[in-house]
Amino acid sequence: MALKIFYPDTVDLPLPQGHRFPAEKYRLLRDRLLADGTITAGELQPSPPVTTDELLTTHDAAYVAAVADGTLSQDIQRSIGLPWSEVLAARSRRTVGGTLAAARAALGGRPGWSGQLAGGTHHAFFDRGAGFCTFNDVAVAANVLLSAGAIDRAAVLDCDVHQGDGNASLLGPKQDVFVASLHGASNYPFEKVPGDLDIALADGTDDDTYLDALFRALDAIGAFRPDILFYISGADPLDDDRLGRLALTFDGLEARDRMVFQFAHRRALPVVIAIGGGYARPIELTVRGYAQTFAAAVEVLGRG
């Protein structure tokens, strides 16, 4: 089976000038992966929009309808941090659909991994979004696959620097999902929702300390024996990230990715990559971090 990487086929989010969310990073990542030859044009697939029924495995019907028709309250829009627009509604559905499509592709056999050039929207809860996240792509994908009997157990490894409170709320109580998070102890969200394994890291955490923590998380995931691994990679542990507070170098970030993919390779464990957060200035530094993740996946896991 040929490698498939999904991307949300919409224009950049229309945001007010000076907004701190770097909406262009997804387009820049696609361009960089193609320019570097990491991914070919034939391996890129537009993300299909998730269906309403699939969203309702995880999210409240009234909330799903409000996102669709633009009747979100101002409080929820402030919580999300992004103003409602038709592009936001469409892109949010394609972000979830991309992770679900990538999971199905990863389960389909060689090369046993897939991903999308977006996703990791781990702050979205049952009836509201938060932290630049409208719907929770990983939670929906895991719930759809579990309910369909496509898998028996799923694991989430969340390496975004911000704790995945939405993931912990939606998936943490489930016995058939293991949620592990490596995140900044003093960073957003300031009220954490406990998952199955939370490793809180001090401001300024360096490469070696981070990789030691990752080893512990992978060991716990291995003991759980999942059928699929959702990897929210995140470029925001980088020292250059303006919202991160950790101190990883690009070498450390690459070592992190290789450790995850080597772990999966040894176990023949299907992997789904969702890129998570990244807020460096210039944004090209974040894009470089994201691109490293996909390059490492190709090198370690192959392309079919």
CSV table of C-alpha atoms in Angstrom, one decimal:
chain,number,residue,atom,x,y,z
A,1,MET,CA,0.0,0.0,0.0
A,2,ALA,CA,1.4,3.4,-1.0
A,3,LEU,CA,2.0,6.1,1.6
A,4,LYS,CA,-0.8,8.6,2.1
A,5,ILE,CA,-0.4,11.9,3.9
A,6,PHE,CA,-3.5,14.0,4.2
A,7,TYR,CA,-3.9,17.8,4.3
A,8,PRO,CA,-6.9,20.1,4.9
A,9,ASP,CA,-7.7,21.4,1.4
A,10,THR,CA,-9.0,24.8,2.3
A,11,VAL,CA,-7.6,28.3,2.2
A,12,ASP,CA,-5.8,29.7,5.3
A,13,LEU,CA,-8.1,30.7,8.2
A,14,PRO,CA,-9.2,34.4,7.8
A,15,LEU,CA,-7.8,36.0,11.0
A,16,PRO,CA,-7.5,39.6,12.2
A,17,GLN,CA,-4.2,41.2,11.5
A,18,GLY,CA,-1.7,40.5,14.3
A,19,HIS,CA,-3.6,37.4,15.5
A,20,ARG,CA,-1.1,35.1,17.3
A,21,PHE,CA,-2.2,31.9,15.6
A,22,PRO,CA,0.0,31.2,12.6
A,23,ALA,CA,-2.6,29.9,10.1
A,24,GLU,CA,-0.1,29.8,7.3
A,25,LYS,CA,2.1,27.1,8.8
A,26,TYR,CA,0.0,24.3,7.3
A,27,ARG,CA,0.5,25.6,3.8
A,28,LEU,CA,4.2,26.3,4.4
A,29,LEU,CA,4.7,22.7,5.8
A,30,ARG,CA,3.1,21.2,2.7
A,31,ASP,CA,5.3,23.3,0.4
A,32,ARG,CA,8.5,22.4,2.4
A,33,LEU,CA,7.8,18.7,2.4
A,34,LEU,CA,7.3,18.8,-1.4
A,35,ALA,CA,10.4,21.0,-1.9
A,36,ASP,CA,12.5,18.7,0.2
A,37,GLY,CA,11.3,15.6,-1.5
A,38,THR,CA,10.1,14.1,1.8
A,39,ILE,CA,6.6,13.6,0.4
A,40,THR,CA,5.7,13.4,-3.3
A,41,ALA,CA,2.7,15.1,-4.8
A,42,GLY,CA,1.1,11.7,-5.4
A,43,GLU,CA,1.4,10.8,-1.7
A,44,LEU,CA,-0.6,13.9,-0.7
A,45,GLN,CA,-4.3,13.5,-0.3
A,46,PRO,CA,-7.0,16.1,0.5
A,47,SER,CA,-8.5,15.4,3.9
A,48,PRO,CA,-12.1,14.2,3.6
A,49,PRO,CA,-14.6,16.1,5.9
A,50,VAL,CA,-15.7,14.0,8.9
A,51,THR,CA,-19.4,13.2,8.8
A,52,THR,CA,-21.8,14.5,11.4
A,53,ASP,CA,-22.4,10.9,12.7
A,54,GLU,CA,-18.7,10.5,13.2
A,55,LEU,CA,-18.4,13.7,15.1
A,56,LEU,CA,-21.4,12.7,17.3
A,57,THR,CA,-19.4,9.7,18.6
A,58,THR,CA,-17.5,12.3,20.7
A,59,HIS,CA,-19.1,15.7,20.6
A,60,ASP,CA,-22.4,17.2,21.7
A,61,ALA,CA,-25.0,17.5,18.9
A,62,ALA,CA,-25.9,21.2,19.7
A,63,TYR,CA,-22.2,22.2,19.6
A,64,VAL,CA,-21.7,20.4,16.3
A,65,ALA,CA,-24.7,22.2,14.9
A,66,ALA,CA,-23.5,25.6,16.2
A,67,VAL,CA,-20.1,25.2,14.5
A,68,ALA,CA,-21.8,24.3,11.3
A,69,ASP,CA,-24.3,27.1,11.2
A,70,GLY,CA,-22.2,29.9,12.8
A,71,THR,CA,-24.2,30.3,16.0
A,72,LEU,CA,-21.4,29.7,18.4
A,73,SER,CA,-21.6,31.9,21.4
A,74,GLN,CA,-19.0,34.7,21.9
A,75,ASP,CA,-17.8,32.9,25.0
A,76,ILE,CA,-17.0,29.7,23.1
A,77,GLN,CA,-15.4,31.6,20.3
A,78,ARG,CA,-13.2,33.3,22.9
A,79,SER,CA,-12.4,30.0,24.4
A,80,ILE,CA,-11.4,28.6,21.0
A,81,GLY,CA,-9.4,31.7,20.3
A,82,LEU,CA,-10.5,31.8,16.6
A,83,PRO,CA,-13.4,33.8,15.2
A,84,TRP,CA,-16.1,31.7,13.5
A,85,SER,CA,-16.0,31.6,9.7
A,86,GLU,CA,-17.2,29.3,7.0
A,87,VAL,CA,-13.5,28.4,6.5
A,88,LEU,CA,-13.1,27.5,10.2
A,89,ALA,CA,-16.2,25.3,10.1
A,90,ALA,CA,-15.0,23.5,6.9
A,91,ARG,CA,-11.4,23.2,8.0
A,92,SER,CA,-12.3,21.9,11.4
A,93,ARG,CA,-14.3,19.0,9.8
A,94,ARG,CA,-11.4,18.3,7.4
A,95,THR,CA,-8.9,18.3,10.3
A,96,VAL,CA,-10.9,15.6,12.0
A,97,GLY,CA,-11.5,13.7,8.8
A,98,GLY,CA,-7.8,13.8,8.0
A,99,THR,CA,-6.8,12.1,11.2
A,100,LEU,CA,-9.5,9.5,10.7
A,101,ALA,CA,-8.5,8.9,7.1
A,102,ALA,CA,-4.8,8.6,8.2
A,103,ALA,CA,-5.7,6.1,10.9
A,104,ARG,CA,-7.5,3.9,8.4
A,105,ALA,CA,-4.6,4.2,6.0
A,106,ALA,CA,-2.1,3.3,8.8
A,107,LEU,CA,-4.2,0.2,9.7
A,108,GLY,CA,-4.3,-0.8,6.0
A,109,GLY,CA,-0.8,-2.3,6.0
A,110,ARG,CA,2.5,-1.2,4.6
A,111,PRO,CA,3.9,1.2,5.4
A,112,GLY,CA,1.8,1.0,8.5
A,113,TRP,CA,1.9,4.8,9.2
A,114,SER,CA,0.2,7.9,7.9
A,115,GLY,CA,-0.6,11.4,9.1
A,116,GLN,CA,-1.8,14.7,8.2
A,117,LEU,CA,-0.4,18.2,7.9
A,118,ALA,CA,-2.6,19.5,10.6
A,119,GLY,CA,-4.4,18.0,13.6
A,120,GLY,CA,-3.6,17.3,17.2
A,121,THR,CA,-6.6,19.5,18.3
A,122,HIS,CA,-6.4,18.1,21.9
A,123,HIS,CA,-8.0,21.0,23.8
A,124,ALA,CA,-11.5,20.4,22.4
A,125,PHE,CA,-14.1,19.0,24.8
A,126,PHE,CA,-17.5,17.4,24.5
A,127,ASP,CA,-19.5,20.6,24.1
A,128,ARG,CA,-16.9,23.3,23.5
A,129,GLY,CA,-13.6,24.1,21.8
A,130,ALA,CA,-10.6,25.7,23.4
A,131,GLY,CA,-7.0,26.6,22.7
A,132,PHE,CA,-7.3,27.0,18.9
A,133,CYS,CA,-9.1,23.6,18.8
A,134,THR,CA,-12.7,23.3,17.6
A,135,PHE,CA,-13.2,19.5,17.4
A,136,ASN,CA,-11.0,16.8,18.9
A,137,ASP,CA,-9.6,14.9,15.9
A,138,VAL,CA,-7.7,12.2,17.8
A,139,ALA,CA,-10.7,11.5,20.1
A,140,VAL,CA,-13.1,11.2,17.2
A,141,ALA,CA,-10.8,9.0,15.2
A,142,ALA,CA,-10.2,6.7,18.2
A,143,ASN,CA,-13.9,6.5,19.0
A,144,VAL,CA,-15.0,5.8,15.4
A,145,LEU,CA,-12.4,3.0,15.0
A,146,LEU,CA,-13.3,1.4,18.4
A,147,SER,CA,-17.0,1.5,17.8
A,148,ALA,CA,-16.5,-0.1,14.4
A,149,GLY,CA,-14.4,-2.9,15.8
A,150,ALA,CA,-11.4,-1.9,13.6
A,151,ILE,CA,-9.3,-1.8,16.8
A,152,ASP,CA,-9.6,-3.1,20.3
A,153,ARG,CA,-7.1,-0.6,22.0
A,154,ALA,CA,-5.6,2.7,21.1
A,155,ALA,CA,-2.9,4.8,22.6
A,156,VAL,CA,-2.3,8.5,22.4
A,157,LEU,CA,1.2,9.9,22.8
A,158,ASP,CA,0.9,13.7,23.1
A,159,CYS,CA,4.2,15.6,22.9
A,160,ASP,CA,2.6,19.0,22.3
A,161,VAL,CA,4.0,21.2,25.0
A,162,HIS,CA,0.5,22.0,26.3
A,163,GLN,CA,-1.3,19.3,28.2
A,164,GLY,CA,-4.1,17.7,26.2
A,165,ASP,CA,-6.9,18.4,28.6
A,166,GLY,CA,-9.6,17.6,26.0
A,167,ASN,CA,-8.0,14.3,25.2
A,168,ALA,CA,-7.8,13.4,28.9
A,169,SER,CA,-11.5,14.4,29.4
A,170,LEU,CA,-12.8,12.6,26.3
A,171,LEU,CA,-10.5,9.5,26.3
A,172,GLY,CA,-9.0,9.2,29.7
A,173,PRO,CA,-12.0,7.5,31.3
A,174,LYS,CA,-12.0,4.8,28.6
A,175,GLN,CA,-10.4,1.4,29.5
A,176,ASP,CA,-9.6,0.8,25.8
A,177,VAL,CA,-7.5,4.0,25.3
A,178,PHE,CA,-4.3,5.0,27.0
A,179,VAL,CA,-3.5,8.7,27.0
A,180,ALA,CA,0.1,9.8,27.7
A,181,SER,CA,1.2,13.4,27.7
A,182,LEU,CA,4.6,15.1,28.0
A,183,HIS,CA,4.0,18.8,28.7
A,184,GLY,CA,5.1,21.9,30.4
A,185,ALA,CA,4.1,21.9,34.1
A,186,SER,CA,3.5,25.7,34.2
A,187,ASN,CA,2.0,26.1,30.8
A,188,TYR,CA,-1.5,26.3,29.3
A,189,PRO,CA,-3.9,24.8,30.3
A,190,PHE,CA,-3.5,26.0,33.8
A,191,GLU,CA,-6.1,23.6,35.1
A,192,LYS,CA,-4.9,20.2,33.8
A,193,VAL,CA,-7.3,17.2,33.4
A,194,PRO,CA,-5.4,14.1,34.4
A,195,GLY,CA,-4.9,11.4,31.8
A,196,ASP,CA,-3.5,7.9,32.2
A,197,LEU,CA,0.1,9.2,32.3
A,198,ASP,CA,1.0,12.9,32.7
A,199,ILE,CA,4.7,13.8,32.7
A,200,ALA,CA,4.9,17.5,33.7
A,201,LEU,CA,8.2,19.1,32.7
A,202,ALA,CA,9.8,22.2,34.2
A,203,ASP,CA,10.5,25.3,32.3
A,204,GLY,CA,13.8,25.1,30.5
A,205,THR,CA,13.8,21.3,30.2
A,206,ASP,CA,16.6,20.2,27.9
A,207,ASP,CA,17.0,17.4,25.4
A,208,ASP,CA,18.3,14.7,27.7
A,209,THR,CA,15.8,15.2,30.4
A,210,TYR,CA,13.0,15.3,27.8
A,211,LEU,CA,14.1,12.0,26.1
A,212,ASP,CA,14.3,10.3,29.5
A,213,ALA,CA,10.7,11.2,30.1
A,214,LEU,CA,9.7,10.0,26.7
A,215,PHE,CA,11.3,6.7,27.4
A,216,ARG,CA,9.1,6.3,30.4
A,217,ALA,CA,6.0,7.2,28.4
A,218,LEU,CA,6.8,4.7,25.6
A,219,ASP,CA,7.5,2.0,28.2
A,220,ALA,CA,4.0,2.5,29.6
A,221,ILE,CA,2.4,2.5,26.1
A,222,GLY,CA,4.2,-0.7,25.3
A,223,ALA,CA,2.8,-2.3,28.4
A,224,PHE,CA,-0.7,-1.3,27.3
A,225,ARG,CA,-0.2,-3.1,24.0
A,226,PRO,CA,-2.4,-0.9,21.7
A,227,ASP,CA,-3.4,-1.6,18.2
A,228,ILE,CA,-2.6,1.9,17.0
A,229,LEU,CA,-0.6,4.9,18.2
A,230,PHE,CA,-1.8,8.4,17.7
A,231,TYR,CA,1.3,10.6,17.9
A,232,ILE,CA,0.7,14.3,18.5
A,233,SER,CA,4.2,15.5,17.7
A,234,GLY,CA,4.2,19.2,18.3
A,235,ALA,CA,7.0,21.6,17.4
A,236,ASP,CA,6.4,23.8,20.4
A,237,PRO,CA,8.8,22.0,22.8
A,238,LEU,CA,11.5,23.9,20.8
A,239,ASP,CA,13.5,26.5,22.6
A,240,ASP,CA,12.6,28.9,19.8
A,241,ASP,CA,8.8,28.6,20.4
A,242,ARG,CA,7.3,31.7,21.9
A,243,LEU,CA,4.6,29.8,23.8
A,244,GLY,CA,6.6,26.7,24.8
A,245,ARG,CA,8.9,27.4,27.7
A,246,LEU,CA,11.0,24.2,27.2
A,247,ALA,CA,14.5,24.2,25.7
A,248,LEU,CA,14.7,21.4,23.1
A,249,THR,CA,17.0,21.8,20.2
A,250,PHE,CA,16.2,20.7,16.7
A,251,ASP,CA,18.5,17.7,17.3
A,252,GLY,CA,16.5,16.9,20.4
A,253,LEU,CA,13.3,17.1,18.6
A,254,GLU,CA,14.6,14.8,15.8
A,255,ALA,CA,15.8,12.3,18.5
A,256,ARG,CA,12.3,12.4,20.0
A,257,ASP,CA,10.7,11.5,16.7
A,258,ARG,CA,13.1,8.8,15.9
A,259,MET,CA,12.6,7.2,19.3
A,260,VAL,CA,8.9,7.1,18.8
A,261,PHE,CA,9.1,5.7,15.3
A,262,GLN,CA,11.7,3.1,16.3
A,263,PHE,CA,9.5,2.0,19.2
A,264,ALA,CA,6.6,1.6,16.7
A,265,HIS,CA,8.7,-0.2,14.1
A,266,ARG,CA,9.9,-2.8,16.7
A,267,ARG,CA,6.3,-3.6,17.5
A,268,ALA,CA,4.8,-3.3,14.0
A,269,LEU,CA,2.5,-0.8,15.6
A,270,PRO,CA,0.6,1.4,13.2
A,271,VAL,CA,1.2,5.2,13.7
A,272,VAL,CA,-0.8,8.2,13.0
A,273,ILE,CA,0.9,11.6,13.0
A,274,ALA,CA,-0.9,14.8,13.9
A,275,ILE,CA,1.4,17.8,14.1
A,276,GLY,CA,0.0,19.7,17.1
A,277,GLY,CA,1.2,23.1,18.1
A,278,GLY,CA,4.0,25.4,17.0
A,279,TYR,CA,4.4,29.1,17.4
A,280,ALA,CA,8.0,30.1,16.7
A,281,ARG,CA,9.0,33.4,15.2
A,282,PRO,CA,9.8,33.3,12.4
A,283,ILE,CA,7.2,30.5,11.7
A,284,GLU,CA,9.6,28.8,9.4
A,285,LEU,CA,11.4,27.4,12.5
A,286,THR,CA,8.2,25.6,13.5
A,287,VAL,CA,7.7,24.4,9.9
A,288,ARG,CA,11.3,23.0,10.0
A,289,GLY,CA,10.4,21.1,13.2
A,290,TYR,CA,7.3,19.6,11.7
A,291,ALA,CA,9.1,18.7,8.5
A,292,GLN,CA,11.7,16.8,10.6
A,293,THR,CA,9.0,14.6,12.0
A,294,PHE,CA,7.8,13.5,8.6
A,295,ALA,CA,11.4,13.0,7.3
A,296,ALA,CA,12.1,10.8,10.4
A,297,ALA,CA,9.0,8.8,9.8
A,298,VAL,CA,9.9,8.1,6.2
A,299,GLU,CA,13.4,7.1,7.1
A,300,VAL,CA,12.5,4.8,10.0
A,301,LEU,CA,9.1,3.4,8.9
A,302,GLY,CA,9.5,3.6,5.1
A,303,ARG,CA,7.0,4.6,2.5
A,304,GLY,CA,5.5,1.3,1.4
